[in-house]
mmCIF file of C-alpha atoms in Angstrom:
data_model
loop_
_atom_site.group_PDB
_atom_site.id
_atom_site.type_symbol
_atom_site.label_atom_id
_atom_site.label_comp_id
_atom_site.label_asym_id
_atom_site.label_seq_id
_atom_site.Cartn_x
_atom_site.Cartn_y
_atom_site.Cartn_z
ATOM 1 C CA UNK A 1 192.123 159.936 64.316
ATOM 2 C CA UNK A 2 193.305 159.813 60.795
ATOM 3 C CA UNK A 3 190.921 157.965 58.694
ATOM 4 C CA UNK A 4 193.701 156.174 56.842
ATOM 5 C CA UNK A 5 194.644 154.086 60.013
ATOM 6 C CA UNK A 6 194.415 150.626 59.768
ATOM 7 C CA UNK A 7 191.464 148.652 60.993
ATOM 8 C CA UNK A 8 193.691 146.411 63.012
ATOM 9 C CA UNK A 9 195.130 149.751 64.935
ATOM 10 C CA UNK A 10 191.517 150.738 65.769
ATOM 11 C CA UNK A 11 190.446 147.559 67.121
ATOM 12 C CA UNK A 12 192.467 147.686 70.661
ATOM 13 C CA UNK A 13 191.665 151.205 71.051
ATOM 14 C CA UNK A 14 187.877 150.704 70.648
ATOM 15 C CA UNK A 15 187.956 147.843 73.230
ATOM 16 C CA UNK A 16 189.810 150.470 75.783
ATOM 17 C CA UNK A 17 187.183 153.094 75.271
ATOM 18 C CA UNK A 18 184.420 150.824 75.949
ATOM 19 C CA UNK A 19 186.093 149.496 78.969
ATOM 20 C CA UNK A 20 186.817 153.080 80.308
ATOM 21 C CA UNK A 21 183.645 154.717 79.414
ATOM 22 C CA UNK A 22 180.003 153.749 80.411
ATOM 23 C CA UNK A 23 177.374 155.118 78.571
ATOM 24 C CA UNK A 24 173.708 154.833 79.671
ATOM 25 C CA UNK A 25 171.413 152.392 78.388
ATOM 26 C CA UNK A 26 168.525 153.707 76.516
ATOM 27 C CA UNK A 27 164.841 153.498 78.016
ATOM 28 C CA UNK A 28 161.589 153.362 76.159
ATOM 29 C CA UNK A 29 159.442 155.954 77.849
ATOM 30 C CA UNK A 30 155.578 156.377 77.041
ATOM 31 C CA UNK A 31 154.745 159.569 75.587
ATOM 32 C CA UNK A 32 153.275 161.990 78.444
ATOM 33 C CA UNK A 33 149.889 162.627 77.168
ATOM 34 C CA UNK A 34 149.182 158.795 77.249
ATOM 35 C CA UNK A 35 150.627 158.611 80.737
ATOM 36 C CA UNK A 36 148.714 161.324 81.789
ATOM 37 C CA UNK A 37 145.638 159.733 80.493
ATOM 38 C CA UNK A 38 146.065 156.426 82.193
ATOM 39 C CA UNK A 39 147.248 157.761 85.743
ATOM 40 C CA UNK A 40 144.899 160.707 85.863
ATOM 41 C CA UNK A 41 141.807 160.935 88.389
ATOM 42 C CA UNK A 42 138.390 160.138 87.374
ATOM 43 C CA UNK A 43 137.483 163.649 88.780
ATOM 44 C CA UNK A 44 139.639 165.139 85.876
ATOM 45 C CA UNK A 45 138.224 162.920 83.107
ATOM 46 C CA UNK A 46 135.716 164.202 80.767
ATOM 47 C CA UNK A 47 132.158 162.666 80.880
ATOM 48 C CA UNK A 48 132.003 159.324 79.384
ATOM 49 C CA UNK A 49 130.042 159.264 76.350
ATOM 50 C CA UNK A 50 129.330 155.374 76.777
ATOM 51 C CA UNK A 51 127.683 155.411 80.220
ATOM 52 C CA UNK A 52 125.135 152.717 81.469
ATOM 53 C CA UNK A 53 121.942 154.343 82.423
ATOM 54 C CA UNK A 54 120.461 150.894 83.712
ATOM 55 C CA UNK A 55 123.471 150.589 86.015
ATOM 56 C CA UNK A 56 123.456 153.745 87.286
ATOM 57 C CA UNK A 57 119.802 153.647 88.087
ATOM 58 C CA UNK A 58 120.553 150.467 89.649
ATOM 59 C CA UNK A 59 123.139 151.699 92.131
ATOM 60 C CA UNK A 60 121.123 154.735 92.765
ATOM 61 C CA UNK A 61 118.265 152.436 94.058
ATOM 62 C CA UNK A 62 120.519 150.240 96.059
ATOM 63 C CA UNK A 63 122.920 152.469 97.922
ATOM 64 C CA UNK A 64 123.123 150.468 101.172
ATOM 65 C CA UNK A 65 123.618 147.260 99.408
ATOM 66 C CA UNK A 66 127.178 146.083 100.095
ATOM 67 C CA UNK A 67 129.446 145.453 97.223
ATOM 68 C CA UNK A 68 129.622 142.039 95.901
ATOM 69 C CA UNK A 69 133.316 142.208 96.051
ATOM 70 C CA UNK A 70 133.229 143.287 99.892
ATOM 71 C CA UNK A 71 130.886 140.284 100.457
ATOM 72 C CA UNK A 72 133.289 137.782 98.652
ATOM 73 C CA UNK A 73 136.088 139.445 100.812
ATOM 74 C CA UNK A 74 134.155 138.751 103.800
ATOM 75 C CA UNK A 75 133.286 135.342 103.064
ATOM 76 C CA UNK A 76 136.629 134.488 102.289
ATOM 77 C CA UNK A 77 138.058 135.852 105.435
ATOM 78 C CA UNK A 78 135.450 133.956 107.494
ATOM 79 C CA UNK A 79 136.362 130.648 105.829
ATOM 80 C CA UNK A 80 140.082 131.303 106.592
ATOM 81 C CA UNK A 81 138.974 131.875 110.232
ATOM 82 C CA UNK A 82 137.186 128.650 110.572
ATOM 83 C CA UNK A 83 138.862 125.989 112.460
ATOM 84 C CA UNK A 84 139.474 122.387 111.051
ATOM 85 C CA UNK A 85 136.757 120.018 110.941
ATOM 86 C CA UNK A 86 136.325 116.903 112.558
ATOM 87 C CA UNK A 87 136.394 113.522 110.774
ATOM 88 C CA UNK A 88 133.007 111.782 110.330
ATOM 89 C CA UNK A 89 134.238 108.861 112.699
ATOM 90 C CA UNK A 90 134.751 111.386 115.455
ATOM 91 C CA UNK A 91 132.618 110.809 118.700
ATOM 92 C CA UNK A 92 131.983 114.451 118.864
ATOM 93 C CA UNK A 93 130.798 114.822 115.434
ATOM 94 C CA UNK A 94 127.057 114.678 116.061
ATOM 95 C CA UNK A 95 127.170 117.462 118.999
ATOM 96 C CA UNK A 96 129.033 119.579 116.619
ATOM 97 C CA UNK A 97 126.290 119.014 113.892
ATOM 98 C CA UNK A 98 123.398 119.465 116.482
ATOM 99 C CA UNK A 99 125.321 122.812 117.530
ATOM 100 C CA UNK A 100 125.591 124.048 113.751
ATOM 101 C CA UNK A 101 121.803 122.977 113.096
ATOM 102 C CA UNK A 102 120.561 124.976 115.997
ATOM 103 C CA UNK A 103 122.646 127.963 115.556
ATOM 104 C CA UNK A 104 121.361 127.879 111.657
ATOM 105 C CA UNK A 105 117.450 127.584 113.056
ATOM 106 C CA UNK A 106 117.921 130.373 115.396
ATOM 107 C CA UNK A 107 119.578 132.465 112.691
ATOM 108 C CA UNK A 108 116.992 131.783 110.007
ATOM 109 C CA UNK A 109 114.699 134.891 109.003
ATOM 110 C CA UNK A 110 110.914 134.437 109.534
ATOM 111 C CA UNK A 111 109.081 133.449 106.455
ATOM 112 C CA UNK A 112 107.239 135.933 104.504
ATOM 113 C CA UNK A 113 105.079 133.968 102.692
ATOM 114 C CA UNK A 114 101.532 135.032 102.174
ATOM 115 C CA UNK A 115 98.874 133.248 104.326
ATOM 116 C CA UNK A 116 97.021 130.362 102.848
ATOM 117 C CA UNK A 117 93.836 130.974 100.792
ATOM 118 C CA UNK A 118 91.159 128.925 102.645
ATOM 119 C CA UNK A 119 89.160 128.940 99.112
ATOM 120 C CA UNK A 120 91.786 126.994 97.526
ATOM 121 C CA UNK A 121 92.401 124.634 100.583
ATOM 122 C CA UNK A 122 88.824 123.799 100.600
ATOM 123 C CA UNK A 123 88.912 122.169 97.044
ATOM 124 C CA UNK A 124 90.763 119.431 98.428
ATOM 125 C CA UNK A 125 89.791 119.336 102.252
ATOM 126 C CA UNK A 126 85.902 119.886 101.310
ATOM 127 C CA UNK A 127 85.185 118.889 97.664
ATOM 128 C CA UNK A 128 81.486 118.373 98.463
ATOM 129 C CA UNK A 129 80.214 120.934 101.080
ATOM 130 C CA UNK A 130 76.388 120.209 100.911
ATOM 131 C CA UNK A 131 77.299 116.237 101.602
ATOM 132 C CA UNK A 132 79.409 117.396 104.691
ATOM 133 C CA UNK A 133 76.378 119.703 105.988
ATOM 134 C CA UNK A 134 74.016 116.922 105.658
ATOM 135 C CA UNK A 135 76.589 114.354 107.559
ATOM 136 C CA UNK A 136 76.832 117.131 110.606
ATOM 137 C CA UNK A 137 73.225 118.054 110.730
ATOM 138 C CA UNK A 138 72.588 114.094 110.794
ATOM 139 C CA UNK A 139 75.303 113.698 113.649
ATOM 140 C CA UNK A 140 73.938 116.503 115.498
ATOM 141 C CA UNK A 141 70.202 115.037 115.581
ATOM 142 C CA UNK A 142 71.602 111.812 116.765
ATOM 143 C CA UNK A 143 73.378 113.465 119.818
ATOM 144 C CA UNK A 144 70.472 115.341 120.792
ATOM 145 C CA UNK A 145 67.949 112.207 120.682
ATOM 146 C CA UNK A 146 70.660 110.319 122.862
ATOM 147 C CA UNK A 147 70.955 113.041 125.025
ATOM 148 C CA UNK A 148 74.736 113.001 124.461
ATOM 149 C CA UNK A 149 75.104 109.356 125.763
ATOM 150 C CA UNK A 150 77.528 107.071 124.313
ATOM 151 C CA UNK A 151 76.962 103.454 122.870
ATOM 152 C CA UNK A 152 79.148 100.820 124.128
ATOM 153 C CA UNK A 153 81.449 100.491 120.908
ATOM 154 C CA UNK A 154 81.748 104.549 121.089
ATOM 155 C CA UNK A 155 82.808 104.322 124.584
ATOM 156 C CA UNK A 156 85.270 101.716 123.923
ATOM 157 C CA UNK A 157 86.624 103.388 120.787
ATOM 158 C CA UNK A 158 87.342 106.518 123.179
ATOM 159 C CA UNK A 159 88.674 104.901 125.896
ATOM 160 C CA UNK A 160 90.969 102.169 124.409
ATOM 161 C CA UNK A 161 93.802 102.232 121.799
ATOM 162 C CA UNK A 162 94.244 99.867 118.860
ATOM 163 C CA UNK A 163 96.276 99.984 116.006
ATOM 164 C CA UNK A 164 95.864 97.826 112.657
ATOM 165 C CA UNK A 165 98.551 97.263 110.308
ATOM 166 C CA UNK A 166 98.890 95.263 106.944
ATOM 167 C CA UNK A 167 101.840 94.226 105.452
ATOM 168 C CA UNK A 168 103.170 94.529 101.918
ATOM 169 C CA UNK A 169 102.730 91.203 99.898
ATOM 170 C CA UNK A 170 105.451 88.480 100.891
ATOM 171 C CA UNK A 171 106.682 85.958 98.483
ATOM 172 C CA UNK A 172 105.234 82.812 100.427
ATOM 173 C CA UNK A 173 101.870 81.063 100.350
ATOM 174 C CA UNK A 174 99.088 81.291 102.827
ATOM 175 C CA UNK A 175 99.491 78.017 104.398
ATOM 176 C CA UNK A 176 103.146 78.665 105.355
ATOM 177 C CA UNK A 177 102.188 82.198 106.727
ATOM 178 C CA UNK A 178 99.140 81.188 108.440
ATOM 179 C CA UNK A 179 101.201 78.801 110.587
ATOM 180 C CA UNK A 180 103.073 81.913 111.808
ATOM 181 C CA UNK A 181 99.974 84.101 112.115
ATOM 182 C CA UNK A 182 98.353 81.431 114.532
ATOM 183 C CA UNK A 183 101.744 81.327 116.384
ATOM 184 C CA UNK A 184 101.985 84.910 117.350
ATOM 185 C CA UNK A 185 98.233 85.705 117.851
ATOM 186 C CA UNK A 186 97.383 86.180 121.535
ATOM 187 C CA UNK A 187 100.752 86.707 122.443
ATOM 188 C CA UNK A 188 102.544 89.837 123.824
ATOM 189 C CA UNK A 189 104.273 91.937 121.274
ATOM 190 C CA UNK A 190 107.920 91.413 122.695
ATOM 191 C CA UNK A 191 107.280 87.789 122.968
ATOM 192 C CA UNK A 192 106.115 87.340 119.565
ATOM 193 C CA UNK A 193 109.155 89.278 118.383
ATOM 194 C CA UNK A 194 111.355 86.829 120.299
ATOM 195 C CA UNK A 195 109.413 83.928 118.819
ATOM 196 C CA UNK A 196 110.012 85.174 115.273
ATOM 197 C CA UNK A 197 113.482 86.114 115.835
ATOM 198 C CA UNK A 198 114.645 82.492 116.492
ATOM 199 C CA UNK A 199 112.323 80.715 114.284
ATOM 200 C CA UNK A 200 113.613 78.391 111.705
ATOM 201 C CA UNK A 201 110.905 79.585 109.190
ATOM 202 C CA UNK A 202 112.299 81.716 106.349
ATOM 203 C CA UNK A 203 109.480 84.198 106.183
ATOM 204 C CA UNK A 204 109.864 84.753 110.097
ATOM 205 C CA UNK A 205 112.409 87.529 109.394
ATOM 206 C CA UNK A 206 109.661 89.489 107.082
ATOM 207 C CA UNK A 207 107.336 88.892 110.002
ATOM 208 C CA UNK A 208 109.635 90.301 112.642
ATOM 209 C CA UNK A 209 110.121 93.473 110.484
ATOM 210 C CA UNK A 210 106.365 93.680 110.260
ATOM 211 C CA UNK A 211 106.098 93.448 114.115
ATOM 212 C CA UNK A 212 108.695 95.904 114.319
ATOM 213 C CA UNK A 213 106.702 98.490 111.894
ATOM 214 C CA UNK A 214 103.424 98.127 113.595
ATOM 215 C CA UNK A 215 105.223 98.475 117.224
ATOM 216 C CA UNK A 216 106.918 101.855 115.938
ATOM 217 C CA UNK A 217 103.462 103.200 114.249
ATOM 218 C CA UNK A 218 101.274 102.181 117.341
ATOM 219 C CA UNK A 219 103.870 104.209 119.634
ATOM 220 C CA UNK A 220 103.928 107.029 117.287
ATOM 221 C CA UNK A 221 100.571 107.515 115.933
ATOM 222 C CA UNK A 222 98.438 105.901 118.743
ATOM 223 C CA UNK A 223 100.606 106.521 121.737
ATOM 224 C CA UNK A 224 100.177 102.772 122.924
ATOM 225 C CA UNK A 225 102.777 101.260 125.035
ATOM 226 C CA UNK A 226 103.683 104.761 126.786
ATOM 227 C CA UNK A 227 100.536 105.167 129.225
ATOM 228 C CA UNK A 228 101.953 103.121 132.235
ATOM 229 C CA UNK A 229 105.416 104.055 132.518
ATOM 230 C CA UNK A 230 106.472 102.566 135.799
ATOM 231 C CA UNK A 231 103.070 101.943 136.966
ATOM 232 C CA UNK A 232 101.995 98.243 137.820
ATOM 233 C CA UNK A 233 98.117 97.262 137.726
ATOM 234 C CA UNK A 234 97.871 94.857 140.772
ATOM 235 C CA UNK A 235 95.481 93.259 143.267
ATOM 236 C CA UNK A 236 96.134 94.447 146.980
ATOM 237 C CA UNK A 237 97.093 91.320 149.130
ATOM 238 C CA UNK A 238 98.406 92.166 152.384
ATOM 239 C CA UNK A 239 100.800 89.863 153.642
ATOM 240 C CA UNK A 240 103.073 91.687 156.092
ATOM 241 C CA UNK A 241 102.511 91.517 159.567
ATOM 242 C CA UNK A 242 102.779 95.187 159.803
ATOM 243 C CA UNK A 243 100.060 97.667 160.105
ATOM 244 C CA UNK A 244 99.513 99.370 157.106
ATOM 245 C CA UNK A 245 101.716 97.501 154.843
ATOM 246 C CA UNK A 246 100.388 96.306 151.798
ATOM 247 C CA UNK A 247 102.390 94.339 149.059
ATOM 248 C CA UNK A 248 100.921 94.381 145.467
ATOM 249 C CA UNK A 249 100.807 91.276 143.022
ATOM 250 C CA UNK A 250 99.996 90.962 139.510
ATOM 251 C CA UNK A 251 96.188 90.839 138.515
ATOM 252 C CA UNK A 252 95.616 87.363 137.407
ATOM 253 C CA UNK A 253 92.812 87.135 134.658
ATOM 254 C CA UNK A 254 91.528 83.992 132.611
ATOM 255 C CA UNK A 255 91.632 84.339 128.883
ATOM 256 C CA UNK A 256 89.060 83.212 126.477
ATOM 257 C CA UNK A 257 91.115 79.734 126.130
ATOM 258 C CA UNK A 258 90.863 79.269 129.846
ATOM 259 C CA UNK A 259 94.297 79.845 130.496
ATOM 260 C CA UNK A 260 95.348 82.101 133.229
ATOM 261 C CA UNK A 261 97.506 85.267 132.585
ATOM 262 C CA UNK A 262 99.154 87.745 134.968
ATOM 263 C CA UNK A 263 98.634 91.284 133.861
ATOM 264 C CA UNK A 264 101.257 93.827 135.140
ATOM 265 C CA UNK A 265 101.055 96.628 133.061
ATOM 266 C CA UNK A 266 97.865 98.029 131.547
ATOM 267 C CA UNK A 267 99.647 99.679 128.644
ATOM 268 C CA UNK A 268 101.804 96.707 127.255
ATOM 269 C CA UNK A 269 101.009 95.825 123.929
ATOM 270 C CA UNK A 270 99.703 92.398 122.864
ATOM 271 C CA UNK A 271 98.522 90.929 119.273
ATOM 272 C CA UNK A 272 94.906 90.614 119.241
ATOM 273 C CA UNK A 273 94.228 89.348 116.108
ATOM 274 C CA UNK A 274 96.575 88.217 113.276
ATOM 275 C CA UNK A 275 95.426 86.805 109.951
ATOM 276 C CA UNK A 276 96.964 86.502 106.304
ATOM 277 C CA UNK A 277 95.572 87.327 103.226
ATOM 278 C CA UNK A 278 95.996 86.360 99.576
ATOM 279 C CA UNK A 279 97.701 88.586 97.150
ATOM 280 C CA UNK A 280 98.629 88.477 93.323
ATOM 281 C CA UNK A 281 100.178 85.386 92.034
ATOM 282 C CA UNK A 282 103.450 85.610 90.031
ATOM 283 C CA UNK A 283 105.306 83.768 87.252
ATOM 284 C CA UNK A 284 108.400 81.848 87.198
ATOM 285 C CA UNK A 285 109.868 79.475 84.588
ATOM 286 C CA UNK A 286 110.393 75.896 85.063
ATOM 287 C CA UNK A 287 112.715 74.475 82.623
ATOM 288 C CA UNK A 288 112.425 70.774 81.841
ATOM 289 C CA UNK A 289 113.725 68.286 79.573
ATOM 290 C CA UNK A 290 113.912 68.436 75.747
ATOM 291 C CA UNK A 291 113.777 72.415 75.824
ATOM 292 C CA UNK A 292 110.208 72.294 77.309
ATOM 293 C CA UNK A 293 109.633 75.287 79.736
ATOM 294 C CA UNK A 294 106.526 75.357 82.169
ATOM 295 C CA UNK A 295 105.235 78.591 84.077
ATOM 296 C CA UNK A 296 104.841 78.252 87.682
ATOM 297 C CA UNK A 297 102.436 80.080 89.772
ATOM 298 C CA UNK A 298 104.511 81.844 92.677
ATOM 299 C CA UNK A 299 101.948 82.905 95.417
ATOM 300 C CA UNK A 300 102.317 86.146 97.492
ATOM 301 C CA UNK A 301 100.460 86.591 100.829
ATOM 302 C CA UNK A 302 100.162 89.577 103.177
ATOM 303 C CA UNK A 303 100.043 89.676 106.689
ATOM 304 C CA UNK A 304 97.780 91.743 109.113
ATOM 305 C CA UNK A 305 97.741 92.236 112.609
ATOM 306 C CA UNK A 306 95.666 94.353 115.214
ATOM 307 C CA UNK A 307 97.573 95.522 118.343
ATOM 308 C CA UNK A 308 95.606 96.344 121.660
ATOM 309 C CA UNK A 309 96.901 97.181 125.211
ATOM 310 C CA UNK A 310 96.304 94.985 128.304
ATOM 311 C CA UNK A 311 93.496 97.278 129.389
ATOM 312 C CA UNK A 312 91.292 95.550 126.688
ATOM 313 C CA UNK A 313 92.180 92.119 127.908
ATOM 314 C CA UNK A 314 91.296 93.279 131.489
ATOM 315 C CA UNK A 315 87.926 94.599 130.262
ATOM 316 C CA UNK A 316 86.854 91.746 128.441
ATOM 317 C CA UNK A 317 87.740 89.525 131.449
ATOM 318 C CA UNK A 318 85.760 91.597 133.756
ATOM 319 C CA UNK A 319 82.759 91.653 131.273
ATOM 320 C CA UNK A 320 82.856 87.648 131.121
ATOM 321 C CA UNK A 321 82.951 87.271 134.705
ATOM 322 C CA UNK A 322 80.359 89.476 135.089
ATOM 323 C CA UNK A 323 78.008 87.638 132.463
ATOM 324 C CA UNK A 324 78.836 84.327 134.470
ATOM 325 C CA UNK A 325 78.128 85.500 137.755
ATOM 326 C CA UNK A 326 74.503 86.823 136.215
ATOM 327 C CA UNK A 327 74.016 83.405 134.827
ATOM 328 C CA UNK A 328 74.758 81.859 137.982
ATOM 329 C CA UNK A 329 72.419 83.815 139.842
ATOM 330 C CA UNK A 330 69.512 83.881 137.495
ATOM 331 C CA UNK A 331 69.604 79.894 137.430
ATOM 332 C CA UNK A 332 69.676 79.607 141.330
ATOM 333 C CA UNK A 333 67.071 76.714 142.227
ATOM 334 C CA UNK A 334 64.640 77.976 144.731
ATOM 335 C CA UNK A 335 63.076 75.470 147.238
ATOM 336 C CA UNK A 336 59.338 74.613 147.484
ATOM 337 C CA UNK A 337 57.829 76.269 150.679
ATOM 338 C CA UNK A 338 57.558 74.104 153.736
ATOM 339 C CA UNK A 339 53.559 73.689 153.984
ATOM 340 C CA UNK A 340 51.475 70.262 154.050
ATOM 341 C CA UNK A 341 50.856 68.582 150.893
ATOM 342 C CA UNK A 342 47.147 68.842 149.800
ATOM 343 C CA UNK A 343 45.401 66.934 147.070
ATOM 344 C CA UNK A 344 47.343 63.735 147.566
ATOM 345 C CA UNK A 345 44.494 61.455 148.779
ATOM 346 C CA UNK A 346 44.581 58.472 146.512
ATOM 347 C CA UNK A 347 43.706 55.063 147.837
ATOM 348 C CA UNK A 348 44.225 56.226 151.456
ATOM 349 C CA UNK A 349 41.528 57.522 154.014
ATOM 350 C CA UNK A 350 41.319 61.265 154.918
ATOM 351 C CA UNK A 351 40.626 60.793 158.426
#
């Protein structure tokens, strides 16, 4: 091509040449030594001068320990395979939780804690060993002297159950709470709870909570109220004409106030005693006219109840009946012997 050709003639020719010929595009390639260093295997690498001896020792000691990445992968797969959870309002939620807890309990490893040291425990459980030894020696001597016999109080404590509960301080006065205490004293526990449930007194709701707590503690701690499940105590009174047929009736006893009471189950709980106790006084402002403020003393009162079983009532009734019978027998009038009167002469003749 002549260099003197005008530029307007060269432009169409360059366009045609560009359309007919396709030149390969230039690509940037990494030099061969760098690519070899990046993709070469670890066996061909020279030994690293920046090795970590602590990490190598840890890997050498924990050969059987699974890799952390493998553990995370397994946990992720397990989570992906877990089915959908149930809503909290589902009726099957409680069953599912119980099964999961049981499975977790079974899969838990046995504790490897060291055994307890009796020397350390003795500092709290036995702070004064000499006093404990003297007390044990005293009790052994008493047992030997009595020959193993129990007193009446000890025998009652071992054969009968009772539970004492003192409530927290209630925001009421002694007079108001004392009325409710006298109302529930001597009644069965269930009957007393019904009385407090429908009472118009403001503090009756708190008394009901105290009775519920006392009932729960008596059942769990003392085993009261569960001894006669399905059994009844009764006096046999055959009223049927069939031979060998007997019908049982509740045992009728007389209480201390003279009223009659029928005992159907000796394990039922009743309120033997109920009393109130004075607590600390609080302070409450009483705003008056002309900017004056008086301080009122608000009383706080506690309630204490003693729960016992119907077996105690039966025993006390039998003891009273035996005492009454003994008094009647000891005071029976013995008539004089049938023999002639002597020494009654007086103004009469003796022939």
